[in-house]
Tab-separated table of C-alpha atoms and ligand atoms in Angstrom:
chain	number	residue	atom	x	y	z
A	10	UNK	CA	94.868	90.072	98.592
A	11	UNK	CA	95.091	86.935	96.462
A	12	UNK	CA	93.625	86.330	93.053
A	13	UNK	CA	91.321	83.296	92.866
A	14	UNK	CA	93.782	81.005	91.115
A	15	UNK	CA	96.793	81.851	93.219
A	16	UNK	CA	96.850	79.432	96.161
A	17	UNK	CA	99.038	80.660	99.026
A	18	UNK	CA	101.953	78.466	100.060
A	19	UNK	CA	103.110	78.431	103.681
A	20	UNK	CA	106.227	80.525	104.280
A	21	UNK	CA	109.268	78.826	105.798
A	22	UNK	CA	109.690	79.533	109.490
A	23	UNK	CA	113.087	80.934	110.313
A	24	UNK	CA	114.011	84.090	112.200
A	25	UNK	CA	117.020	86.345	112.546
A	26	UNK	CA	119.064	88.536	110.202
A	27	UNK	CA	117.644	89.929	106.975
A	28	UNK	CA	114.940	87.712	105.494
A	29	UNK	CA	114.487	86.969	101.781
A	30	UNK	CA	110.734	86.863	102.395
A	31	UNK	CA	108.633	87.405	105.513
A	32	UNK	CA	106.451	84.799	107.197
A	33	UNK	CA	102.760	85.624	106.785
A	34	UNK	CA	100.650	86.654	109.772
A	35	UNK	CA	97.446	84.643	109.748
A	36	UNK	CA	93.796	85.108	110.690
A	37	UNK	CA	93.553	85.213	114.475
A	38	UNK	CA	96.762	87.215	114.896
A	39	UNK	CA	95.953	90.386	116.909
A	40	UNK	CA	98.218	92.510	114.651
A	41	UNK	CA	95.665	92.033	111.840
A	42	UNK	CA	93.020	93.730	113.994
A	43	UNK	CA	95.018	96.778	115.083
A	44	UNK	CA	94.766	100.234	113.555
A	45	UNK	CA	98.182	100.792	111.972
A	46	UNK	CA	100.157	104.005	112.605
A	47	UNK	CA	101.367	106.497	109.966
A	48	UNK	CA	105.020	106.255	108.868
A	49	UNK	CA	107.662	108.338	107.051
A	50	UNK	CA	109.975	107.083	104.274
A	51	UNK	CA	112.993	107.764	106.528
A	52	UNK	CA	111.771	105.507	109.361
A	53	UNK	CA	113.619	102.420	110.515
A	54	UNK	CA	111.261	99.471	110.825
A	55	UNK	CA	111.671	96.201	112.650
A	56	UNK	CA	109.627	93.257	111.500
A	57	UNK	CA	109.357	91.019	114.608
A	58	UNK	CA	112.003	88.292	114.483
A	59	UNK	CA	114.293	90.147	112.058
A	60	UNK	CA	116.965	92.867	111.960
A	61	UNK	CA	115.916	96.538	111.580
A	62	UNK	CA	115.429	97.689	107.967
A	63	UNK	CA	114.694	100.866	106.009
A	64	UNK	CA	111.174	101.383	104.646
A	65	UNK	CA	112.514	100.719	101.128
A	66	UNK	CA	114.068	97.401	102.213
A	67	UNK	CA	110.838	96.373	103.907
A	68	UNK	CA	108.806	97.336	100.807
A	69	UNK	CA	111.168	95.332	98.537
A	70	UNK	CA	110.938	92.281	100.798
A	71	UNK	CA	107.152	92.672	100.972
A	72	UNK	CA	107.006	92.648	97.142
A	73	UNK	CA	109.219	89.530	97.107
A	74	UNK	CA	106.943	87.904	99.711
A	75	UNK	CA	103.851	88.822	97.695
A	76	UNK	CA	105.283	87.249	94.514
A	77	UNK	CA	106.360	84.116	96.380
A	78	UNK	CA	102.863	83.727	97.852
A	79	UNK	CA	101.290	84.521	94.472
A	80	UNK	CA	99.406	87.523	95.805
A	81	UNK	CA	98.270	90.783	94.209
A	82	UNK	CA	98.722	92.913	97.327
A	83	UNK	CA	100.254	92.777	100.789
A	84	UNK	CA	99.833	95.174	103.721
A	85	UNK	CA	102.424	95.716	106.481
A	86	UNK	CA	100.218	94.303	109.298
A	87	UNK	CA	100.279	90.990	107.386
A	88	UNK	CA	104.004	90.726	108.151
A	89	UNK	CA	103.512	91.827	111.756
A	90	UNK	CA	104.224	95.515	111.245
A	91	UNK	CA	101.409	97.860	112.350
A	92	UNK	CA	102.320	100.745	109.995
A	93	UNK	CA	100.316	102.304	107.137
A	94	UNK	CA	102.188	100.750	104.222
A	95	UNK	CA	101.108	98.372	101.492
A	96	UNK	CA	102.419	96.983	98.221
A	97	UNK	CA	100.295	95.881	95.264
A	98	UNK	CA	100.812	94.770	91.697
A	99	UNK	CA	99.063	94.730	88.349
A	100	UNK	CA	99.809	91.715	86.168
A	101	UNK	CA	99.865	91.852	82.395
A	102	UNK	CA	97.431	88.964	82.049
A	103	UNK	CA	95.000	89.323	84.980
A	104	UNK	CA	92.181	88.453	82.608
A	105	UNK	CA	93.693	85.121	81.639
A	106	UNK	CA	94.030	83.483	85.010
A	107	UNK	CA	94.601	80.011	83.636
A	108	UNK	CA	97.507	80.952	81.426
A	109	UNK	CA	101.096	81.605	82.342
A	110	UNK	CA	100.872	79.859	85.715
A	111	UNK	CA	104.309	78.305	85.235
A	112	UNK	CA	105.983	81.592	84.343
A	113	UNK	CA	107.617	83.469	87.212
A	114	UNK	CA	105.073	86.026	88.415
A	115	UNK	CA	107.590	88.839	88.246
A	116	UNK	CA	107.904	88.481	84.459
A	117	UNK	CA	104.187	89.255	84.160
A	118	UNK	CA	104.250	92.463	86.197
A	119	UNK	CA	102.748	95.496	84.500
A	120	UNK	CA	103.190	97.850	87.448
A	121	UNK	CA	104.190	97.655	91.103
A	122	UNK	CA	102.836	99.986	93.781
A	123	UNK	CA	104.342	100.931	97.137
A	124	UNK	CA	102.056	103.228	99.128
A	125	UNK	CA	102.731	104.948	102.450
A	126	UNK	CA	99.821	106.446	104.404
A	127	UNK	CA	97.273	105.794	101.618
A	128	UNK	CA	93.850	107.441	101.725
A	129	UNK	CA	91.189	105.888	99.494
A	130	UNK	CA	88.260	108.000	98.268
A	131	UNK	CA	85.241	106.983	96.225
A	132	UNK	CA	84.978	108.365	92.695
A	133	UNK	CA	81.940	106.228	92.004
A	134	UNK	CA	79.829	105.356	95.026
A	135	UNK	CA	78.131	102.473	93.233
A	136	UNK	CA	79.164	99.173	94.790
A	137	UNK	CA	80.771	96.512	92.653
A	138	UNK	CA	80.601	92.826	93.596
A	139	UNK	CA	81.882	91.261	90.423
A	140	UNK	CA	85.223	89.735	91.475
A	141	UNK	CA	86.231	86.970	93.811
A	142	UNK	CA	88.401	87.985	96.763
A	143	UNK	CA	90.931	86.146	98.893
A	144	UNK	CA	93.612	87.146	101.398
A	145	UNK	CA	97.152	85.865	102.035
A	146	UNK	CA	96.338	85.943	105.771
A	147	UNK	CA	93.265	83.732	105.246
A	148	UNK	CA	94.717	81.069	102.917
A	149	UNK	CA	92.346	78.880	100.931
A	150	UNK	CA	89.194	80.964	101.459
A	151	UNK	CA	87.759	82.860	98.497
A	152	UNK	CA	84.429	84.645	98.322
A	153	UNK	CA	82.354	86.407	95.708
A	154	UNK	CA	80.242	89.424	96.434
A	155	UNK	CA	82.479	91.578	98.656
A	156	UNK	CA	81.040	95.049	98.003
A	157	UNK	CA	83.715	97.528	96.900
A	158	UNK	CA	83.669	100.974	95.305
A	159	UNK	CA	84.116	100.537	91.558
A	160	UNK	CA	86.257	103.602	91.023
A	161	UNK	CA	88.550	105.226	93.599
A	162	UNK	CA	91.347	107.745	93.990
A	163	UNK	CA	94.249	106.896	96.286
A	164	UNK	CA	96.396	109.638	97.794
A	165	UNK	CA	99.644	108.408	99.296
A	166	UNK	CA	103.329	109.153	99.865
A	167	UNK	CA	105.871	107.315	97.708
A	168	UNK	CA	109.233	105.928	98.865
A	169	UNK	CA	110.928	109.201	97.877
A	170	UNK	CA	108.601	111.164	100.164
A	171	UNK	CA	106.566	112.655	97.294
A	172	UNK	CA	102.796	113.004	97.743
A	173	UNK	CA	100.938	111.299	94.900
A	174	UNK	CA	97.376	110.599	93.825
A	175	UNK	CA	96.184	108.021	91.335
A	176	UNK	CA	92.874	106.717	90.125
A	177	UNK	CA	91.930	103.088	89.774
A	178	UNK	CA	88.868	101.128	88.763
A	179	UNK	CA	87.491	97.604	88.807
A	180	UNK	CA	89.924	94.927	89.986
A	181	UNK	CA	92.799	97.288	90.876
A	182	UNK	CA	90.419	99.557	92.815
A	183	UNK	CA	89.322	96.453	94.727
A	184	UNK	CA	92.923	95.499	95.531
A	185	UNK	CA	93.657	98.998	96.893
A	186	UNK	CA	90.527	98.938	99.071
A	187	UNK	CA	91.358	95.462	100.390
A	188	UNK	CA	94.922	96.509	101.317
A	189	UNK	CA	93.847	99.861	102.821
A	190	UNK	CA	91.325	97.942	104.971
A	191	UNK	CA	94.216	95.956	106.485
A	192	UNK	CA	95.653	99.233	107.823
A	193	UNK	CA	92.449	99.731	109.824
A	194	UNK	CA	92.333	96.165	111.123
A	195	UNK	CA	89.622	95.102	108.690
A	196	UNK	CA	89.456	91.827	106.717
A	197	UNK	CA	87.402	91.051	103.616
A	198	UNK	CA	85.176	88.610	105.502
A	199	UNK	CA	84.017	91.558	107.668
A	200	UNK	CA	82.228	92.949	104.593
A	201	UNK	CA	80.139	89.803	104.147
A	202	UNK	CA	77.223	88.491	106.232
A	203	UNK	CA	78.316	86.688	109.439
A	204	UNK	CA	76.956	83.438	108.016
A	205	UNK	CA	79.832	83.381	105.497
A	206	UNK	CA	82.419	83.384	108.312
A	207	UNK	CA	80.313	80.742	110.085
A	208	UNK	CA	80.340	78.575	106.935
A	209	UNK	CA	84.166	78.632	107.014
A	210	UNK	CA	84.382	77.984	110.767
A	211	UNK	CA	86.397	74.767	110.520
A	212	UNK	CA	88.959	76.165	108.058
A	213	UNK	CA	89.232	79.378	110.084
A	214	UNK	CA	89.886	77.390	113.280
A	215	UNK	CA	92.753	75.603	111.519
A	216	UNK	CA	94.209	78.906	110.351
A	217	UNK	CA	93.848	80.345	113.885
A	218	UNK	CA	95.714	77.329	115.265
A	219	UNK	CA	98.508	77.853	112.724
A	220	UNK	CA	98.618	81.514	113.782
A	221	UNK	CA	98.926	80.521	117.469
A	222	UNK	CA	101.745	78.107	116.624
A	223	UNK	CA	103.577	80.818	114.738
A	224	UNK	CA	103.191	83.361	117.549
A	225	UNK	CA	104.466	80.932	120.187
A	226	UNK	CA	107.432	80.072	117.950
A	227	UNK	CA	108.177	83.802	117.617
A	228	UNK	CA	107.774	84.402	121.379
A	229	UNK	CA	110.148	81.530	122.103
A	230	UNK	CA	112.685	82.917	119.631
A	231	UNK	CA	112.430	86.379	121.244
A	232	UNK	CA	112.810	84.966	124.750
A	233	UNK	CA	116.047	83.215	123.790
A	234	UNK	CA	117.471	86.173	121.798
A	235	UNK	CA	119.590	87.389	124.737
A	236	UNK	CA	121.190	83.934	124.980
A	237	UNK	CA	122.297	84.097	121.330
A	238	UNK	CA	123.618	87.638	121.734
A	239	UNK	CA	125.840	86.523	124.636
A	240	UNK	CA	127.418	83.628	122.740
B	26	LIG	ZN1	94.391	90.599	102.695
């Protein structure tokens, strides 16, 4: 998820080895619509186009990617990995969106979250619509009025394999719900009337085209991988 004043920048397109940040999967990519599978902290994961990594390495690189893209949360399907993992962050000055824009985001971090197999439950069923929402996979589109539970508990496994539960409200509760949705193939626009998606049709077509370009670039890279290995 992106905060309203954090425009997403396109990630550089290069594959192979261990990446500093991951390229972002965009609206139209089938991986964003799949139900992700559970994972264990000891798993080895392979983000398409890159070398295999531990869950901790993937989570660290996801956090780095999220900071680079000026996001507040990032789910594994958004980097092409259909597993139930997301990262999120609380910034010290979320309320003052116009200040500190030049400071590195990481210096403003209050708390980072890495959640495996998260389960979100309502603590307050009343729906809250009071924040604007965006998504790193749908760059440039922000909408008010996405209904979210105001107060939630999230049960999850941490990187050490410990089961944990925490409570969150307001903006952070919204971030957790947005990221957990990604693990079930759901996007924030799905929660709004179809007319909202229709209103963004032209921008969404552009994003879908960018997604197609990325996927064909990745497919080409994969198809030539055996050539590189034999050099
Ligand atoms: Zn998102």
